[in-house]
Short mmCIF file of C-alpha atoms in Angstrom, two decimals:
data_model
loop_
_atom_site.label_atom_id
_atom_site.label_comp_id
_atom_site.label_asym_id
_atom_site.label_seq_id
_atom_site.Cartn_x
_atom_site.Cartn_y
_atom_site.Cartn_z
CA MET A 177 240.50 74.19 -145.17
CA LEU A 178 241.64 76.50 -142.37
CA TYR A 179 243.70 73.70 -140.87
CA SER A 180 245.44 72.86 -144.18
CA ASN A 181 246.27 76.54 -144.67
CA PHE A 182 247.73 76.56 -141.18
CA LEU A 183 250.05 73.62 -141.95
CA TYR A 184 251.18 75.20 -145.21
CA LEU A 185 252.05 78.49 -143.56
CA GLN A 186 253.90 76.72 -140.76
CA LYS A 187 256.06 74.77 -143.22
CA GLN A 188 256.81 77.53 -145.70
CA PHE A 189 257.11 80.64 -143.60
CA ASN A 190 258.07 79.61 -140.11
CA SER A 191 260.99 82.05 -139.98
CA ASN A 192 259.15 85.06 -141.37
CA TYR A 193 257.90 87.55 -138.73
CA TYR A 194 254.94 88.81 -140.74
CA MET A 195 253.87 85.36 -141.74
CA LYS A 196 254.02 84.33 -138.10
CA LYS A 197 251.50 87.09 -137.42
CA ILE A 198 249.29 85.78 -140.20
CA LEU A 199 249.74 82.30 -138.82
CA ALA A 200 248.59 83.49 -135.40
CA TYR A 201 245.53 85.00 -137.07
CA PHE A 202 244.68 81.69 -138.74
CA ILE A 203 245.07 79.92 -135.40
CA LEU A 204 242.64 82.37 -133.82
CA ILE A 205 240.09 81.90 -136.62
CA LEU A 206 240.48 78.14 -136.36
CA LEU A 207 239.81 78.23 -132.62
CA LEU A 208 236.79 80.46 -133.08
CA ASN A 209 235.36 78.12 -135.71
CA ILE A 210 235.92 75.12 -133.48
CA GLN A 211 234.18 76.94 -130.64
CA SER A 212 231.24 77.94 -132.83
CA PHE A 213 230.60 74.29 -133.66
CA ALA A 214 230.82 73.22 -130.02
CA GLN A 215 227.99 71.04 -128.84
CA ILE A 216 226.28 71.96 -125.58
CA ASN A 217 225.09 69.18 -123.28
CA VAL A 218 221.57 69.61 -121.92
CA LYS A 219 220.31 67.07 -119.41
CA ILE A 220 216.60 66.91 -118.56
CA ILE A 221 215.58 65.34 -115.25
CA VAL A 222 211.92 64.67 -114.41
CA ILE A 223 210.83 63.85 -110.87
CA SER A 224 207.24 62.64 -110.40
CA ASN A 225 205.49 60.30 -107.98
CA ASN A 226 202.31 60.15 -110.07
CA VAL A 227 203.47 57.72 -112.73
CA SER A 228 202.42 54.09 -112.77
CA GLU A 229 204.89 51.28 -113.34
CA SER A 230 203.58 50.67 -116.86
CA GLU A 231 203.74 54.31 -117.97
CA LYS A 232 206.60 56.06 -119.72
CA ILE A 233 207.71 59.69 -119.69
CA PHE A 234 208.39 61.53 -122.95
CA ILE A 235 209.97 64.84 -123.83
CA THR A 236 208.96 66.83 -126.89
CA GLY A 237 209.94 70.14 -128.39
CA ASN A 238 210.90 72.28 -131.35
CA LYS A 239 213.98 70.36 -132.52
CA PRO A 240 214.33 67.04 -134.38
CA GLU A 241 216.20 65.73 -131.35
CA LEU A 242 213.10 66.56 -129.32
CA GLY A 243 210.66 64.95 -131.75
CA ASN A 244 209.44 68.12 -133.50
CA TRP A 245 206.50 68.38 -131.08
CA ASN A 246 205.40 64.79 -131.51
CA PRO A 247 204.54 63.93 -127.87
CA GLY A 248 205.22 60.21 -128.10
CA ILE A 249 208.58 59.74 -129.86
CA ILE A 250 211.39 60.70 -127.47
CA SER A 251 211.10 58.59 -124.33
CA MET A 252 213.15 59.34 -121.24
CA GLU A 253 215.29 56.83 -119.35
CA LYS A 254 213.89 55.60 -116.06
CA GLU A 255 216.40 55.87 -113.22
CA ASN A 256 214.06 54.79 -110.41
CA ASP A 257 210.34 54.79 -109.54
CA SER A 258 210.17 58.58 -109.48
CA THR A 259 213.01 59.86 -111.66
CA TRP A 260 213.56 59.94 -115.44
CA SER A 261 216.35 61.60 -117.40
CA LYS A 262 217.55 62.25 -120.93
CA GLU A 263 220.64 63.96 -122.35
CA PHE A 264 220.80 65.99 -125.55
CA TYR A 265 223.44 67.90 -127.49
CA PHE A 266 222.65 71.19 -129.23
CA SER A 267 224.69 73.80 -131.04
CA LYS A 268 225.79 76.70 -128.90
CA GLY A 269 223.18 79.46 -128.95
CA ALA A 270 220.33 77.17 -130.05
CA GLY A 271 216.90 78.19 -128.83
CA ILE A 272 214.94 75.20 -127.57
CA GLU A 273 211.35 74.82 -126.42
CA LEU A 274 210.04 71.72 -124.72
CA LYS A 275 207.28 70.03 -122.76
CA ILE A 276 206.91 66.77 -120.83
CA THR A 277 204.18 64.21 -121.53
CA LYS A 278 203.23 60.59 -120.92
CA GLY A 279 203.15 60.01 -124.66
CA THR A 280 200.15 62.07 -125.84
CA TRP A 281 198.82 65.59 -125.49
CA ASN A 282 195.91 64.06 -123.60
CA ASN A 283 198.29 63.50 -120.71
CA GLU A 284 200.95 66.20 -120.63
CA ALA A 285 202.52 67.58 -117.47
CA LEU A 286 200.51 70.31 -115.70
CA ASN A 287 201.39 73.08 -113.29
CA ASP A 288 200.91 72.51 -109.57
CA ASP A 289 197.58 74.36 -109.76
CA GLY A 290 196.38 72.05 -112.52
CA GLY A 291 196.81 74.63 -115.24
CA ILE A 292 198.34 73.97 -118.63
CA PRO A 293 201.91 75.29 -118.67
CA GLY A 294 203.53 77.22 -121.48
CA ASN A 295 206.58 75.86 -123.23
CA THR A 296 209.83 75.74 -121.30
CA ASN A 297 212.21 78.01 -123.24
CA LEU A 298 215.99 77.94 -123.12
CA THR A 299 218.86 79.36 -125.16
CA VAL A 300 221.85 77.10 -124.60
CA PHE A 301 225.26 78.64 -124.06
CA ARG A 302 226.77 76.18 -121.57
CA ASP A 303 226.18 72.67 -120.30
CA THR A 304 222.88 72.72 -118.44
CA ILE A 305 220.68 70.52 -116.25
CA ILE A 306 216.94 71.23 -116.20
CA TYR A 307 214.74 69.77 -113.47
CA PHE A 308 210.99 69.21 -113.71
CA ASN A 309 209.05 68.37 -110.54
CA ILE A 310 205.66 67.21 -111.80
CA ASN A 311 202.76 66.66 -109.43
CA ASN A 312 199.89 66.75 -111.93
CA TRP A 313 199.24 65.17 -115.31
CA ALA A 314 196.40 66.04 -117.66
CA ASP A 315 193.70 63.72 -118.84
CA PHE A 316 191.96 65.84 -121.45
CA ARG A 317 189.44 63.18 -122.31
CA LYS A 318 188.00 63.68 -118.82
CA GLN A 319 188.63 67.39 -118.39
CA ILE A 320 187.65 68.68 -121.83
CA SER A 321 184.39 67.80 -123.53
CA GLY A 322 185.60 68.85 -126.95
CA GLN A 323 182.26 70.54 -127.59
CA ILE A 324 182.33 73.07 -130.42
CA THR A 325 180.20 76.18 -130.15
CA GLY A 326 177.96 76.44 -133.19
CA GLU A 327 177.56 74.18 -136.19
CA VAL A 328 180.49 72.68 -138.06
CA ARG A 329 180.62 70.45 -141.09
CA TYR A 330 183.50 68.16 -141.96
CA HIS A 331 184.89 67.32 -145.38
CA LYS A 332 187.18 64.36 -144.75
CA ASN A 333 190.17 63.45 -146.89
CA PHE A 334 189.81 66.44 -149.18
CA MET A 335 192.08 65.87 -152.15
CA GLY A 336 194.36 68.36 -153.86
CA LYS A 337 196.76 68.25 -156.76
CA ASP A 338 200.34 67.30 -155.85
CA ILE A 339 199.71 67.64 -152.10
CA LEU A 340 198.57 65.30 -149.33
CA THR A 341 194.87 64.84 -148.65
CA ARG A 342 193.57 66.54 -145.52
CA ASP A 343 190.40 67.17 -143.57
CA ILE A 344 188.50 70.44 -143.88
CA ILE A 345 186.25 71.79 -141.12
CA VAL A 346 183.71 74.54 -141.84
CA TRP A 347 182.14 76.64 -139.07
CA LEU A 348 178.80 78.23 -139.88
CA PRO A 349 177.51 81.42 -138.23
CA PRO A 350 174.41 81.36 -135.97
CA GLY A 351 171.96 82.57 -138.61
CA TYR A 352 173.18 80.41 -141.48
CA ASN A 353 170.35 77.85 -141.46
CA SER A 354 167.52 80.29 -140.76
CA LEU A 355 168.51 83.12 -143.12
CA THR A 356 168.58 81.07 -146.32
CA ASN A 357 168.90 84.08 -148.63
CA LYS A 358 171.92 85.53 -146.87
CA TYR A 359 175.50 85.18 -148.11
CA TYR A 360 178.62 85.44 -145.96
CA PRO A 361 182.28 86.50 -145.98
CA VAL A 362 184.78 83.67 -145.56
CA LEU A 363 187.91 83.35 -143.40
CA TYR A 364 190.33 80.57 -144.35
CA MET A 365 192.53 79.40 -141.46
CA GLN A 366 195.68 77.25 -141.38
CA ASP A 367 196.18 74.43 -138.84
CA GLY A 368 192.46 73.75 -138.94
CA GLN A 369 192.53 70.99 -136.32
CA ASN A 370 193.79 73.51 -133.75
CA ILE A 371 191.24 76.30 -134.07
CA PHE A 372 187.89 74.85 -132.92
CA ASP A 373 188.26 71.65 -130.96
CA PRO A 374 190.73 70.90 -128.12
CA LEU A 375 190.34 67.18 -128.73
CA THR A 376 191.79 67.47 -132.24
CA SER A 377 194.30 70.19 -131.42
CA SER A 378 197.94 69.17 -131.59
CA PHE A 379 198.59 70.48 -128.08
CA GLY A 380 195.25 69.91 -126.34
CA ILE A 381 194.33 73.62 -126.50
CA ASP A 382 192.37 75.22 -129.34
CA TRP A 383 192.10 78.81 -130.55
CA GLN A 384 188.46 79.01 -129.38
CA ILE A 385 187.70 80.92 -132.54
CA ASP A 386 184.21 79.38 -132.54
CA GLU A 387 183.34 80.74 -129.09
CA THR A 388 184.91 84.11 -129.87
CA SER A 389 183.16 84.48 -133.24
CA ASP A 390 179.83 83.36 -131.82
CA SER A 391 180.08 85.91 -129.00
CA LEU A 392 181.17 88.77 -131.28
CA ILE A 393 178.36 88.02 -133.75
CA LYS A 394 175.67 87.86 -131.06
CA THR A 395 176.85 91.15 -129.53
CA LYS A 396 176.89 92.75 -132.99
CA SER A 397 180.60 93.39 -132.82
CA ILE A 398 181.31 91.69 -136.16
CA ASP A 399 179.35 90.55 -139.18
CA GLU A 400 178.41 86.89 -139.48
CA ILE A 401 181.15 84.95 -141.24
CA ILE A 402 182.00 81.44 -142.37
CA ILE A 403 185.30 80.03 -141.11
CA VAL A 404 187.11 77.30 -143.03
CA GLY A 405 189.75 75.36 -141.10
CA ILE A 406 192.34 73.62 -143.29
CA TYR A 407 194.00 70.75 -141.43
CA ASN A 408 197.76 70.58 -141.69
CA THR A 409 199.68 67.43 -142.63
CA SER A 410 203.06 65.84 -141.97
CA ARG A 411 204.43 68.23 -144.60
CA ARG A 412 203.30 71.31 -142.69
CA VAL A 413 206.75 72.91 -142.47
CA SER A 414 207.34 72.66 -146.21
CA GLU A 415 203.76 73.55 -147.20
CA TYR A 416 203.82 76.73 -145.13
CA LYS A 417 207.02 78.22 -146.61
CA ASN A 418 207.86 80.33 -149.67
CA ASN A 419 209.04 77.38 -151.73
CA ASP A 420 207.61 75.17 -154.47
CA THR A 421 205.60 73.11 -151.97
CA GLY A 422 204.22 76.24 -150.34
CA TYR A 423 203.11 77.70 -153.66
CA THR A 424 201.52 74.36 -154.56
CA TYR A 425 199.62 74.55 -151.28
CA THR A 426 198.38 78.12 -151.89
CA ASN A 427 197.31 77.10 -155.39
CA PHE A 428 195.35 74.24 -153.82
CA ILE A 429 193.46 76.72 -151.62
CA ILE A 430 192.73 79.06 -154.53
CA ASN A 431 192.00 76.62 -157.33
CA MET A 432 190.42 73.68 -155.52
CA LEU A 433 189.30 74.45 -151.98
CA LYS A 434 187.84 77.93 -152.49
CA PRO A 435 185.76 76.93 -155.54
CA PHE A 436 184.43 73.97 -153.54
CA ILE A 437 183.52 76.17 -150.55
CA ASP A 438 181.91 78.80 -152.78
CA SER A 439 179.80 76.18 -154.57
CA THR A 440 178.82 74.30 -151.40
CA TYR A 441 178.05 77.20 -149.04
CA ARG A 442 176.40 80.59 -149.38
CA THR A 443 179.54 82.71 -149.59
CA LEU A 444 180.43 86.16 -150.81
CA PRO A 445 183.26 84.95 -153.07
CA ASP A 446 184.82 88.29 -154.08
CA LYS A 447 188.22 89.33 -152.71
CA ASN A 448 186.77 92.01 -150.42
CA ASN A 449 184.95 89.29 -148.50
CA THR A 450 187.72 86.70 -148.45
CA ALA A 451 190.38 86.60 -145.72
CA ILE A 452 193.11 84.16 -144.74
CA GLY A 453 195.00 83.66 -141.49
CA GLY A 454 197.27 81.53 -139.34
CA SER A 455 200.07 81.55 -136.79
CA SER A 456 203.83 81.06 -136.96
CA LEU A 457 204.54 79.39 -140.33
CA GLY A 458 200.77 79.50 -140.83
CA GLY A 459 201.02 83.28 -140.51
CA LEU A 460 203.79 83.29 -143.10
CA ILE A 461 201.88 81.26 -145.69
CA SER A 462 198.76 83.37 -145.09
CA PHE A 463 200.75 86.51 -145.82
CA ILE A 464 202.24 84.87 -148.91
CA ALA A 465 198.82 83.80 -150.20
CA ALA A 466 197.43 87.33 -149.89
CA TRP A 467 200.58 89.01 -151.21
CA GLU A 468 200.80 86.78 -154.27
CA HIS A 469 197.02 86.72 -154.88
CA PRO A 470 195.48 90.07 -153.88
CA ASP A 471 192.78 89.37 -156.44
CA ILE A 472 191.61 86.51 -154.18
CA PHE A 473 192.39 87.67 -150.62
CA SER A 474 192.05 91.23 -149.36
CA LYS A 475 192.92 90.45 -145.74
CA ALA A 476 195.63 88.39 -144.02
CA ALA A 477 195.91 87.65 -140.29
CA CYS A 478 199.49 86.81 -139.36
CA LEU A 479 199.88 85.85 -135.70
CA SER A 480 203.47 85.36 -134.53
CA PRO A 481 204.52 85.12 -138.19
CA ALA A 482 207.82 83.58 -139.30
CA PHE A 483 208.60 86.29 -141.86
CA LYS A 484 212.38 86.04 -141.51
CA ILE A 485 214.10 83.36 -139.46
CA SER A 486 216.60 80.56 -140.17
CA ASP A 487 216.29 79.75 -143.90
CA ILE A 488 213.11 81.81 -144.33
CA ASP A 489 213.10 85.34 -145.68
CA PHE A 490 209.91 86.70 -147.24
CA VAL A 491 210.78 90.23 -146.19
CA LYS A 492 213.20 90.46 -149.12
CA THR A 493 210.47 89.39 -151.55
CA VAL A 494 208.22 92.21 -150.37
CA LYS A 495 211.08 94.70 -150.28
CA ASP A 496 212.11 93.87 -153.86
CA TYR A 497 208.55 94.36 -155.16
CA THR A 498 208.33 97.50 -157.31
CA GLY A 499 204.73 97.45 -158.50
CA LEU A 500 201.68 99.34 -157.33
CA LYS A 501 200.56 99.06 -153.70
CA LYS A 502 198.51 95.90 -153.28
CA PRO A 503 195.00 96.36 -151.82
CA ILE A 504 195.47 94.16 -148.75
CA LYS A 505 194.82 94.68 -145.04
CA PHE A 506 197.30 93.01 -142.71
CA TYR A 507 196.81 92.05 -139.09
CA ILE A 508 200.23 91.28 -137.60
CA ASP A 509 201.04 90.49 -133.97
CA ASN A 510 203.66 88.84 -131.81
CA GLY A 511 204.55 88.03 -128.22
CA ASP A 512 207.83 88.52 -126.40
CA ILE A 513 208.69 85.17 -124.78
CA GLY A 514 210.72 82.27 -126.16
CA LEU A 515 210.47 81.85 -129.92
CA GLU A 516 208.54 85.12 -130.13
CA LYS A 517 211.75 87.04 -129.39
CA ARG A 518 213.50 85.31 -132.28
CA LEU A 519 210.60 86.14 -134.61
CA GLN A 520 210.46 89.81 -133.62
CA PRO A 521 213.30 91.10 -135.85
CA GLY A 522 211.55 89.65 -138.91
CA VAL A 523 208.24 91.15 -137.81
CA ASP A 524 209.88 94.56 -137.32
CA GLU A 525 211.56 94.38 -140.74
CA MET A 526 208.33 93.39 -142.49
CA LEU A 527 206.41 96.22 -140.84
CA SER A 528 209.10 98.69 -141.87
CA VAL A 529 209.07 97.48 -145.48
CA LEU A 530 205.25 97.63 -145.66
CA ARG A 531 205.23 101.16 -144.29
CA ASP A 532 207.86 102.20 -146.82
CA LYS A 533 205.57 100.91 -149.56
CA GLY A 534 202.66 103.04 -148.39
CA TYR A 535 200.81 100.80 -145.98
CA VAL A 536 199.44 102.90 -143.13
CA ASP A 537 199.02 101.84 -139.51
CA GLY A 538 195.36 101.86 -138.49
CA LYS A 539 194.24 101.71 -142.11
CA ASP A 540 196.18 98.96 -143.91
CA ILE A 541 198.06 97.52 -140.93
CA TYR A 542 196.90 96.53 -137.47
CA TYR A 543 199.97 95.66 -135.38
CA PHE A 544 199.87 94.44 -131.80
CA GLN A 545 202.53 93.06 -129.47
CA ASP A 546 201.73 91.21 -126.25
CA PHE A 547 204.87 91.38 -124.11
CA ASN A 548 203.60 88.62 -121.81
CA ALA A 549 202.80 86.13 -124.58
CA ASP A 550 204.54 82.90 -125.53
CA HIS A 551 204.28 81.01 -128.84
CA ASN A 552 201.23 78.78 -128.40
CA GLU A 553 197.51 78.30 -129.03
CA ALA A 554 196.46 79.67 -125.65
CA THR A 555 198.00 83.08 -126.36
CA TRP A 556 196.71 83.19 -129.93
CA ALA A 557 193.22 82.43 -128.63
CA LYS A 558 193.39 85.60 -126.55
CA ARG A 559 194.14 87.69 -129.65
CA VAL A 560 191.61 86.20 -132.09
CA TYR A 561 189.02 88.90 -131.44
CA LYS A 562 191.41 91.61 -132.61
CA PHE A 563 191.67 90.53 -136.23
CA LEU A 564 188.03 89.42 -136.38
CA LYS A 565 186.88 92.92 -135.40
CA TYR A 566 189.44 94.52 -137.74
CA PHE A 567 188.47 92.45 -140.79
CA PHE A 568 184.74 92.01 -140.26
CA PRO A 569 183.33 95.02 -138.34
CA TYR A 570 179.58 94.95 -137.84
CA SER A 571 177.88 96.70 -140.75
CA ASN A 572 174.13 95.97 -140.52
#
């Protein structure tokens, strides 16, 4: 449209001084628009001597071009016995996160000291070449036993209305089997495969919420609780947003899963003893579930929450609310590396809106920022104890 306007002005008003000025303006706008759509070339080069002839190298990350964190989709091109490469094109200013694997999270690239690296983060403004020199690869099946602390029970292929089936994992507190007359608060957690067991976790690292809860219970730092992990599905992104699919998912938790848990286990089913939590989009949908259903959930843990980013904006929904203050406690946190920086403005806006509506820090809101934290399970695992102690302080 800008280009057609440009041609029209050139034909009709070429001799007019003022129209020439307008024409120059259109040319400037046209150039700026062309520049804004410029594609930036990013070349990834991996150098490793610890790869057999039959093995392949894969790259994965937070963009469709990078496989959306599927570790075995985007294979790199082999240049020689020790070098692999792959070129990508991204929009200028795009924030990318990536990791290198041999096709599964059981064998991702490690640091030189054998540790699990964080995501490589990059905001692309110009053509870039990124080099990875990899000396170690993980084999989690050998290094991690996958043992879960405490007792868990699985409910496989749990069905819901209008959503995909999924597995449910339930963690029981230490005294559950011996204290048969005792009833317990319940914490519902998103991304259930990532919270207890590294062998089922999407990235080979779990939240260690079982070890943390067990330790806090035994030291009388929190009350005994039941934790319900809800596995995600291939529709995770849509199910964890404020859209029709997301509201269908929250209705599934409230109308199907919670009644099942309350009838199967010795729970305290009232809202004061029911909490929900998750990270990133899982933090968003946990906030939404509590905000829309304060009669069900009185507590929401939102770690690195995606309150307002890209096409997501739940801050406006909360800001536009004009009713009475909802009786909910919020735990909200964030890091300061990579994607965390992009999430921070939305976190700040949500905190401001909540405070304007009467929510008080230390009473209704527990906010924490870890300036050394990236956006991953390892960093969330370090912060689990904070919301557990805030929501379930020892009372006996």
